[in-house]
Amino acid sequence: MKLDDIKKLKVPELRFKLKELGLEAKGLKAELVTRLWSASEAGKCKDVEENYKEKDTVVTDGILVIQTIPTDTLDAPPEEAGTSGKMDPGRELSDAATQTETDTDLSHKHSQAVPARGPGPQAAQRQAGIQQGDEDDCEESGGAQASEERGRGRAFYEFKEEIRYKRQKMNYFAMKVGRQINSSFLACTDDSHLHFEMAPDGCGGQPLFWDRFPSLWSGCRLTHGVGQGGVGFEVRVEALLTTRLDQKDEEPRQGLRVGWSPPDASLLLGEDDLSFAYDGRGIKVSGGTKEKFGEPFTVGDIIGCYASFSTDAVEISFQKNGRFMGAAFSLGRPALRGRPLLPHVLCKGCSVSFHLDPAAPPWYPAPASFAPLVALPAGQLVRAALAPPSHTQCEVLLMVGLPGSGKSHWARTHRKQHPDKHYRLLGTEELLSCMIVSLLRGSMTSVKQRENQLQQAAQCLTELIKLAAQTPGNYILDQCNILFSARRYKLQLFAAFRRKVLVVFPSADEWKRRLSEHQPIPETALLKLQLSCRLPEPQSELLEELQYLELPGEQAQKLLREYQDQAHRLLPPVPK
């Protein structure tokens, strides 16, 4: 038999043939295929093939079917159901996403895996029945509830992404990003969005999700800045990234901002008070305020950004393709409070590159009295803060709580109170804030656009979390995380970090008050989230610290049971 024909056989057929050969018939499908192929190579299958010819056999689509055996006996016997990959509805830990396998084991298994056929009609019906009876999956009760998805808000889409962890094996996000160059400067990976993809030489980059999330802006600062003299740097627009998505919205698909910002400013260049940007639409932006300035620029243009520090003032100016555009910003020197200004880019739908080679001439001569940043001696440069060198010195804070409980408010406050930690906040709202899009509230177009953005943000966030687990730094995962399997999946990803789980579970009255200030959530969706919620318990193998920020653990568990009893009474029965 050919190897392709063996791969097409179902598990019961593989076991039957191995038993005919007198070989071991237990194990996963990949092992059974390897065992049968080895026997076939050794010539042991000839006798079995002759036996098949003597019987009444039919070969259909490469699958050998013995007609003397009823077709329903091809399903796995009850005692072997565990080896055929079926789910056990009584065990929450049975899903593959919560297995405690190492990264090496997983990559080896995936490399040896053989594509399996889909389940037959009977197996599909049994599987559907199991999923329908799973209390954690009550939100997936069928297509009849698809119309309820509209307008459910970010918590719903986050929750839909979390439940997928129960349906798939852990597949660590493997992304190789260049982080080393031969210059003393490099695009700072410690001070950039995780969704900013570095170029292999580290001298530029582009948005990571530009094809699936084209409205997402991605920013990056260089590792070195200045606080004295007259200094400049150059940025070139390398290419425009086009997508196959609709061009119906009014927001342009490409955009670029270049300029300066202090190390503690937002990565959204131009949105903070001390963040100064020249936008490709021919405007200048600072503190979110836009004014006309200079000329628009596009692919192939080279923008020079210059900062002049005097005793009591700082002046920022720009030039395009060697033509001086004039001074764009002027501020008092005390406003910086001794902080340096670092080169900064923010792009959407395009790739950019910095001129960071000190041995190469500048792309265009700088204005008089300005020196290239790459040509300055080390004593005149200020190095940005570095992330911890190893994962063991980093920590991840996993937020847990129902929608509107106050997780995001606590996370942002905690990040402001600990600026030395340089926390990266990973959440749907953080991604949506990187869109810088003004939606018209109340129109049908804006509602549809908002829902599409929420879904895209939740999907991109899932991949960003995998990337964060491979990137040293301190993180706050600002999601609901109310499913046990979702928490276990993420905590296993960050196994090398110090892991803290923080539960925000306010009293009933306080939660009701906060929900009134939150984006409205349909009552049915909220009841289902309550019903699926599982609060964490101390588990030394998964986390180092568990903390309930408001109600103590026992009171929170008691209140959750009351919520769930109420949800059971109010929700309609799940259709069979």
Tab-separated table of C-alpha atoms in Angstrom, residues 51-402:
chain	number	residue	atom	x	y	z
A	51	ASN	CA	-7.076	-12.234	2.397
A	52	TYR	CA	-8.889	-9.037	1.434
A	53	LYS	CA	-9.070	-10.215	-2.176
A	54	GLU	CA	-10.650	-13.519	-1.121
A	55	LYS	CA	-13.356	-11.589	0.776
A	56	ASP	CA	-15.972	-9.328	-0.785
A	57	THR	CA	-14.127	-5.993	-0.706
A	58	VAL	CA	-14.569	-2.622	-2.310
A	59	VAL	CA	-12.046	0.217	-2.579
A	60	THR	CA	-13.738	3.610	-2.425
A	61	ASP	CA	-11.750	6.876	-2.485
A	62	GLY	CA	-8.610	5.090	-1.424
A	63	ILE	CA	-10.325	3.489	1.641
A	64	LEU	CA	-10.558	-0.289	1.868
A	65	VAL	CA	-14.093	-1.230	2.976
A	66	ILE	CA	-14.853	-4.847	3.949
A	67	GLN	CA	-18.484	-5.376	3.106
A	68	THR	CA	-18.874	-8.319	5.462
A	69	ILE	CA	-18.415	-5.927	8.397
A	70	PRO	CA	-21.323	-3.581	9.230
A	71	THR	CA	-20.426	0.058	8.709
A	72	ASP	CA	-21.453	1.054	12.202
A	73	THR	CA	-18.734	-1.173	13.654
A	74	LEU	CA	-16.115	1.128	12.136
A	75	ASP	CA	-16.629	3.534	15.016
A	76	ALA	CA	-14.228	3.173	17.916
A	77	PRO	CA	-15.381	0.685	20.609
A	78	PRO	CA	-16.402	2.194	23.938
A	79	GLU	CA	-13.263	1.091	25.720
A	80	GLU	CA	-11.114	2.836	23.113
A	81	ALA	CA	-13.044	6.092	22.999
A	82	GLY	CA	-10.349	7.847	24.962
A	83	THR	CA	-7.754	7.141	22.301
A	84	SER	CA	-9.905	8.359	19.427
A	85	GLY	CA	-9.831	11.977	20.588
A	86	LYS	CA	-13.391	12.284	21.954
A	87	MET	CA	-14.160	14.795	24.660
A	88	ASP	CA	-15.212	13.852	28.144
A	89	PRO	CA	-17.984	16.258	29.196
A	90	GLY	CA	-17.362	15.600	32.867
A	91	ARG	CA	-13.773	16.794	32.890
A	92	GLU	CA	-12.900	20.397	32.267
A	93	LEU	CA	-9.209	19.545	32.004
A	94	SER	CA	-9.729	17.126	29.141
A	95	ASP	CA	-9.413	19.723	26.393
A	96	ALA	CA	-6.104	19.884	24.609
A	97	ALA	CA	-5.581	23.559	25.381
A	98	THR	CA	-4.973	22.766	29.051
A	99	GLN	CA	-2.431	19.977	28.705
A	100	THR	CA	0.848	20.536	30.511
A	101	GLU	CA	3.060	19.697	27.582
A	102	THR	CA	6.338	21.460	26.986
A	103	ASP	CA	7.002	23.621	23.988
A	104	THR	CA	9.476	21.079	22.609
A	105	ASP	CA	7.004	18.225	22.878
A	106	LEU	CA	4.309	20.257	21.172
A	107	SER	CA	6.489	21.271	18.252
A	108	HIS	CA	7.594	17.644	17.810
A	109	LYS	CA	4.019	16.398	17.861
A	110	HIS	CA	2.885	19.009	15.371
A	111	SER	CA	5.733	18.142	13.013
A	112	GLN	CA	4.776	14.452	13.127
A	113	ALA	CA	1.025	14.958	12.968
A	114	VAL	CA	-0.980	13.432	10.110
A	115	PRO	CA	-4.089	15.205	8.836
A	116	ALA	CA	-7.139	13.341	10.075
A	117	ARG	CA	-10.482	12.974	8.376
A	118	GLY	CA	-13.532	14.632	9.786
A	119	PRO	CA	-15.868	12.600	11.974
A	120	GLY	CA	-18.661	10.564	10.455
A	121	PRO	CA	-22.314	11.538	10.832
A	122	GLN	CA	-22.833	9.484	13.981
A	123	ALA	CA	-19.661	10.749	15.606
A	124	ALA	CA	-20.553	14.307	14.671
A	125	GLN	CA	-23.962	13.938	16.295
A	126	ARG	CA	-22.448	12.561	19.476
A	127	GLN	CA	-19.842	15.323	19.516
A	128	ALA	CA	-22.558	17.955	19.041
A	129	GLY	CA	-24.468	16.491	21.931
A	130	ILE	CA	-21.432	16.610	24.177
A	131	GLN	CA	-20.701	20.233	23.287
A	132	GLN	CA	-24.312	21.173	23.822
A	133	GLY	CA	-24.315	19.691	27.272
A	134	ASP	CA	-21.129	21.487	28.342
A	135	GLU	CA	-22.121	24.230	30.742
A	136	ASP	CA	-19.064	26.316	29.869
A	137	ASP	CA	-20.154	26.483	26.249
A	138	CYS	CA	-23.715	27.647	26.740
A	139	GLU	CA	-22.968	30.656	24.576
A	140	GLU	CA	-22.512	28.349	21.557
A	141	SER	CA	-25.994	26.892	21.627
A	142	GLY	CA	-26.563	27.178	17.874
A	143	GLY	CA	-27.025	29.398	14.879
A	144	ALA	CA	-30.383	30.638	16.123
A	145	GLN	CA	-28.588	32.977	18.497
A	146	ALA	CA	-26.274	34.419	15.842
A	147	SER	CA	-28.491	37.459	15.478
A	148	GLU	CA	-27.872	38.306	19.145
A	149	GLU	CA	-24.173	38.940	18.528
A	150	ARG	CA	-24.766	42.423	17.194
A	151	GLY	CA	-24.000	45.119	19.722
A	152	ARG	CA	-22.708	42.890	22.501
A	153	GLY	CA	-19.530	44.890	23.043
A	154	ARG	CA	-15.906	44.002	23.559
A	155	ALA	CA	-16.523	41.602	26.443
A	156	PHE	CA	-18.546	39.334	24.169
A	157	TYR	CA	-15.848	39.136	21.480
A	158	GLU	CA	-13.130	38.600	24.088
A	159	PHE	CA	-15.201	35.779	25.535
A	160	LYS	CA	-15.716	34.215	22.097
A	161	GLU	CA	-11.942	34.181	21.615
A	162	GLU	CA	-11.378	32.659	25.059
A	163	ILE	CA	-13.672	29.693	24.470
A	164	ARG	CA	-11.628	28.768	21.419
A	165	TYR	CA	-8.829	27.728	23.756
A	166	LYS	CA	-10.996	24.707	24.589
A	167	ARG	CA	-11.158	23.652	20.949
A	168	GLN	CA	-7.544	23.707	19.846
A	169	LYS	CA	-4.152	22.481	20.935
A	170	MET	CA	-1.606	24.956	22.199
A	171	ASN	CA	0.202	26.353	19.182
A	172	TYR	CA	2.884	28.723	20.341
A	173	PHE	CA	3.177	31.828	18.194
A	174	ALA	CA	6.484	31.535	16.355
A	175	MET	CA	7.583	34.841	14.900
A	176	LYS	CA	11.182	35.611	14.150
A	177	VAL	CA	11.889	39.322	14.345
A	178	GLY	CA	15.269	40.870	13.644
A	179	ARG	CA	16.564	42.668	16.719
A	180	GLN	CA	20.301	43.045	16.071
A	181	ILE	CA	22.110	45.418	13.733
A	182	ASN	CA	25.726	46.478	13.369
A	183	SER	CA	25.051	50.036	14.489
A	184	SER	CA	24.854	51.475	17.985
A	185	PHE	CA	21.214	52.350	17.210
A	186	LEU	CA	18.325	50.033	16.595
A	187	ALA	CA	14.589	50.306	16.548
A	188	CYS	CA	13.758	49.809	20.191
A	189	THR	CA	11.846	46.572	20.727
A	190	ASP	CA	11.475	47.442	24.419
A	191	ASP	CA	9.599	50.623	23.501
A	192	SER	CA	7.343	49.659	20.622
A	193	HIS	CA	3.959	48.127	20.043
A	194	LEU	CA	3.983	44.361	19.974
A	195	HIS	CA	2.100	44.660	16.709
A	196	PHE	CA	5.010	46.560	15.138
A	197	GLU	CA	7.065	44.066	13.116
A	198	MET	CA	10.758	44.860	12.941
A	199	ALA	CA	12.724	44.631	9.710
A	200	PRO	CA	15.451	41.946	9.758
A	201	ASP	CA	18.185	44.594	10.128
A	202	GLY	CA	16.328	46.456	12.891
A	203	CYS	CA	16.386	49.734	10.957
A	204	GLY	CA	12.665	49.911	10.323
A	205	GLY	CA	9.478	47.922	10.217
A	206	GLN	CA	5.778	47.817	9.472
A	207	PRO	CA	2.472	46.999	11.201
A	208	LEU	CA	2.139	43.329	12.019
A	209	PHE	CA	-1.587	42.928	11.294
A	210	TRP	CA	-1.819	45.261	8.304
A	211	ASP	CA	-3.560	42.646	6.121
A	212	ARG	CA	-6.254	41.653	8.637
A	213	PHE	CA	-6.520	44.850	10.683
A	214	PRO	CA	-5.608	47.652	8.258
A	215	SER	CA	-6.894	50.452	10.510
A	216	LEU	CA	-4.386	49.603	13.255
A	217	TRP	CA	-1.546	52.076	13.862
A	218	SER	CA	1.798	50.702	15.116
A	219	GLY	CA	4.501	52.816	16.741
A	220	CYS	CA	8.157	52.457	17.624
A	221	ARG	CA	10.819	54.592	19.294
A	222	LEU	CA	14.593	54.348	18.840
A	223	THR	CA	16.843	53.280	21.681
A	224	HIS	CA	18.706	56.601	21.939
A	225	GLY	CA	17.508	60.178	22.295
A	226	VAL	CA	18.934	63.635	22.915
A	227	GLY	CA	18.486	66.513	25.323
A	228	GLN	CA	20.892	69.139	24.057
A	229	GLY	CA	22.200	70.799	20.873
A	230	GLY	CA	20.694	70.533	17.409
A	231	VAL	CA	20.056	66.965	16.257
A	232	GLY	CA	18.124	65.302	13.450
A	233	PHE	CA	17.267	61.925	11.924
A	234	GLU	CA	15.749	60.744	8.650
A	235	VAL	CA	12.880	58.367	7.847
A	236	ARG	CA	11.953	56.987	4.436
A	237	VAL	CA	8.547	55.667	3.370
A	238	GLU	CA	9.482	52.322	1.831
A	239	ALA	CA	6.216	50.834	0.569
A	240	LEU	CA	2.453	51.015	0.840
A	241	LEU	CA	0.790	47.819	2.033
A	242	THR	CA	-2.400	47.115	0.113
A	243	THR	CA	-5.180	44.778	1.190
A	244	ARG	CA	-8.088	43.051	-0.494
A	245	LEU	CA	-10.542	44.485	2.005
A	246	ASP	CA	-13.255	46.904	1.006
A	247	GLN	CA	-12.285	50.524	0.493
A	248	LYS	CA	-15.722	51.816	1.460
A	249	ASP	CA	-14.781	53.520	4.699
A	250	GLU	CA	-13.620	57.108	4.706
A	251	GLU	CA	-10.495	56.471	6.761
A	252	PRO	CA	-7.411	56.113	4.489
A	253	ARG	CA	-5.700	52.733	4.523
A	254	GLN	CA	-2.156	54.172	4.760
A	255	GLY	CA	-0.731	56.725	7.136
A	256	LEU	CA	2.560	57.773	8.701
A	257	ARG	CA	3.612	60.099	11.494
A	258	VAL	CA	7.242	60.919	12.256
A	259	GLY	CA	8.604	63.059	15.055
A	260	TRP	CA	9.802	63.131	18.645
A	261	SER	CA	8.459	62.116	22.043
A	262	PRO	CA	9.817	61.575	25.600
A	263	PRO	CA	10.366	57.966	26.734
A	264	ASP	CA	7.291	57.890	29.008
A	265	ALA	CA	4.860	59.229	26.391
A	266	SER	CA	2.299	57.097	24.614
A	267	LEU	CA	3.429	55.139	21.578
A	268	LEU	CA	0.604	56.846	19.681
A	269	LEU	CA	2.766	59.658	18.367
A	270	GLY	CA	1.043	63.034	18.497
A	271	GLU	CA	-1.687	62.012	20.949
A	272	ASP	CA	0.115	63.199	24.116
A	273	ASP	CA	0.901	66.788	25.066
A	274	LEU	CA	4.666	66.337	24.690
A	275	SER	CA	4.470	64.145	21.600
A	276	PHE	CA	5.194	65.964	18.328
A	277	ALA	CA	4.432	64.526	14.889
A	278	TYR	CA	4.461	65.487	11.230
A	279	ASP	CA	1.600	63.565	9.597
A	280	GLY	CA	1.704	62.362	5.995
A	281	ARG	CA	-1.577	64.139	5.259
A	282	GLY	CA	0.207	67.471	5.505
A	283	ILE	CA	-0.628	68.283	9.104
A	284	LYS	CA	1.175	68.548	12.422
A	285	VAL	CA	-0.188	66.802	15.500
A	286	SER	CA	0.479	67.270	19.213
A	287	GLY	CA	-1.799	66.469	22.110
A	288	GLY	CA	-4.369	65.153	19.622
A	289	THR	CA	-4.680	68.609	18.038
A	290	LYS	CA	-4.189	68.767	14.268
A	291	GLU	CA	-3.111	71.791	12.225
A	292	LYS	CA	-2.100	72.192	8.610
A	293	PHE	CA	1.634	72.047	8.069
A	294	GLY	CA	4.015	71.447	5.191
A	295	GLU	CA	3.054	69.077	2.376
A	296	PRO	CA	1.636	65.559	2.218
A	297	PHE	CA	4.166	62.789	1.680
A	298	THR	CA	3.935	59.268	0.341
A	299	VAL	CA	6.021	56.250	-0.685
A	300	GLY	CA	9.615	57.120	-1.586
A	301	ASP	CA	9.643	60.421	0.291
A	302	ILE	CA	12.301	61.071	2.926
A	303	ILE	CA	11.361	63.081	5.988
A	304	GLY	CA	13.964	64.797	8.156
A	305	CYS	CA	13.044	65.481	11.794
A	306	TYR	CA	15.078	68.017	13.780
A	307	ALA	CA	15.104	69.190	17.393
A	308	SER	CA	16.990	72.258	18.601
A	309	PHE	CA	17.625	72.589	22.360
A	310	SER	CA	18.465	76.001	23.767
A	311	THR	CA	18.725	77.191	27.343
A	312	ASP	CA	15.036	77.870	27.823
A	313	ALA	CA	13.244	76.506	24.738
A	314	VAL	CA	12.996	73.534	22.373
A	315	GLU	CA	12.101	73.958	18.711
A	316	ILE	CA	11.070	71.062	16.438
A	317	SER	CA	11.161	71.352	12.647
A	318	PHE	CA	10.905	69.069	9.612
A	319	GLN	CA	12.009	68.816	6.017
A	320	LYS	CA	10.777	66.756	3.062
A	321	ASN	CA	13.173	65.453	0.400
A	322	GLY	CA	15.721	68.113	1.349
A	323	ARG	CA	13.203	71.015	1.376
A	324	PHE	CA	12.898	72.681	4.753
A	325	MET	CA	9.254	72.827	5.892
A	326	GLY	CA	9.976	75.227	8.752
A	327	ALA	CA	9.475	75.034	12.520
A	328	ALA	CA	6.369	73.115	13.542
A	329	PHE	CA	6.506	73.207	17.366
A	330	SER	CA	8.073	75.319	20.063
A	331	LEU	CA	7.897	74.671	23.797
A	332	GLY	CA	9.615	75.739	26.956
A	333	ARG	CA	12.578	73.663	28.066
A	334	PRO	CA	11.174	73.161	31.615
A	335	ALA	CA	8.147	71.343	30.179
A	336	LEU	CA	10.323	68.322	29.446
A	337	ARG	CA	11.401	68.124	33.133
A	338	GLY	CA	14.874	66.978	32.138
A	339	ARG	CA	13.622	64.149	29.932
A	340	PRO	CA	15.176	63.548	26.496
A	341	LEU	CA	13.335	63.394	23.182
A	342	LEU	CA	13.531	60.152	21.225
A	343	PRO	CA	12.952	59.595	17.494
A	344	HIS	CA	9.506	58.134	16.995
A	345	VAL	CA	7.431	56.776	14.087
A	346	LEU	CA	3.788	55.709	13.925
A	347	CYS	CA	2.600	53.995	10.765
A	348	LYS	CA	-0.463	52.343	9.286
A	349	GLY	CA	-0.515	50.341	6.074
A	350	CYS	CA	3.065	51.198	5.121
A	351	SER	CA	6.639	50.197	5.879
A	352	VAL	CA	9.336	52.652	6.974
A	353	SER	CA	13.079	52.670	7.528
A	354	PHE	CA	15.471	54.848	9.567
A	355	HIS	CA	18.860	56.079	8.408
A	356	LEU	CA	20.972	54.465	11.134
A	357	ASP	CA	24.300	53.787	9.438
A	358	PRO	CA	26.898	56.222	10.837
A	359	ALA	CA	29.324	55.408	8.015
A	360	ALA	CA	26.857	56.219	5.219
A	361	PRO	CA	26.159	59.788	4.088
A	362	PRO	CA	22.729	61.220	4.928
A	363	TRP	CA	19.984	60.818	2.360
A	364	TYR	CA	19.629	64.629	2.253
A	365	PRO	CA	21.858	67.269	3.840
A	366	ALA	CA	20.566	68.516	7.176
A	367	PRO	CA	19.827	72.219	7.720
A	368	ALA	CA	22.601	74.330	9.146
A	369	SER	CA	23.492	73.796	12.825
A	370	PHE	CA	21.930	70.304	12.930
A	371	ALA	CA	23.999	67.158	13.339
A	372	PRO	CA	22.823	63.630	12.401
A	373	LEU	CA	21.771	61.621	15.409
A	374	VAL	CA	23.856	58.604	14.354
A	375	ALA	CA	27.015	60.756	14.193
A	376	LEU	CA	26.838	62.010	17.798
A	377	PRO	CA	29.334	60.668	20.342
A	378	ALA	CA	27.985	58.348	23.016
A	379	GLY	CA	28.337	61.041	25.697
A	380	GLN	CA	25.671	63.213	24.067
A	381	LEU	CA	23.111	60.413	23.739
A	382	VAL	CA	20.555	59.269	26.283
A	383	ARG	CA	19.694	55.553	26.347
A	384	ALA	CA	16.071	54.578	26.773
A	385	ALA	CA	15.139	52.237	29.606
A	386	LEU	CA	15.769	48.563	28.956
A	387	ALA	CA	13.368	45.732	29.590
A	388	PRO	CA	14.492	42.958	31.963
A	389	PRO	CA	16.999	40.756	30.120
A	390	SER	CA	15.267	37.448	30.895
A	391	HIS	CA	11.745	36.156	31.366
A	392	THR	CA	12.439	35.130	34.945
A	393	GLN	CA	12.821	38.811	35.900
A	394	CYS	CA	9.516	39.744	34.261
A	395	GLU	CA	5.978	39.435	35.544
A	396	VAL	CA	2.543	39.092	34.016
A	397	LEU	CA	-0.662	40.222	35.711
A	398	LEU	CA	-3.733	38.282	34.594
A	399	MET	CA	-6.943	40.206	35.255
A	400	VAL	CA	-10.108	38.190	36.003
A	401	GLY	CA	-13.612	39.592	36.279
A	402	LEU	CA	-17.001	39.991	34.682
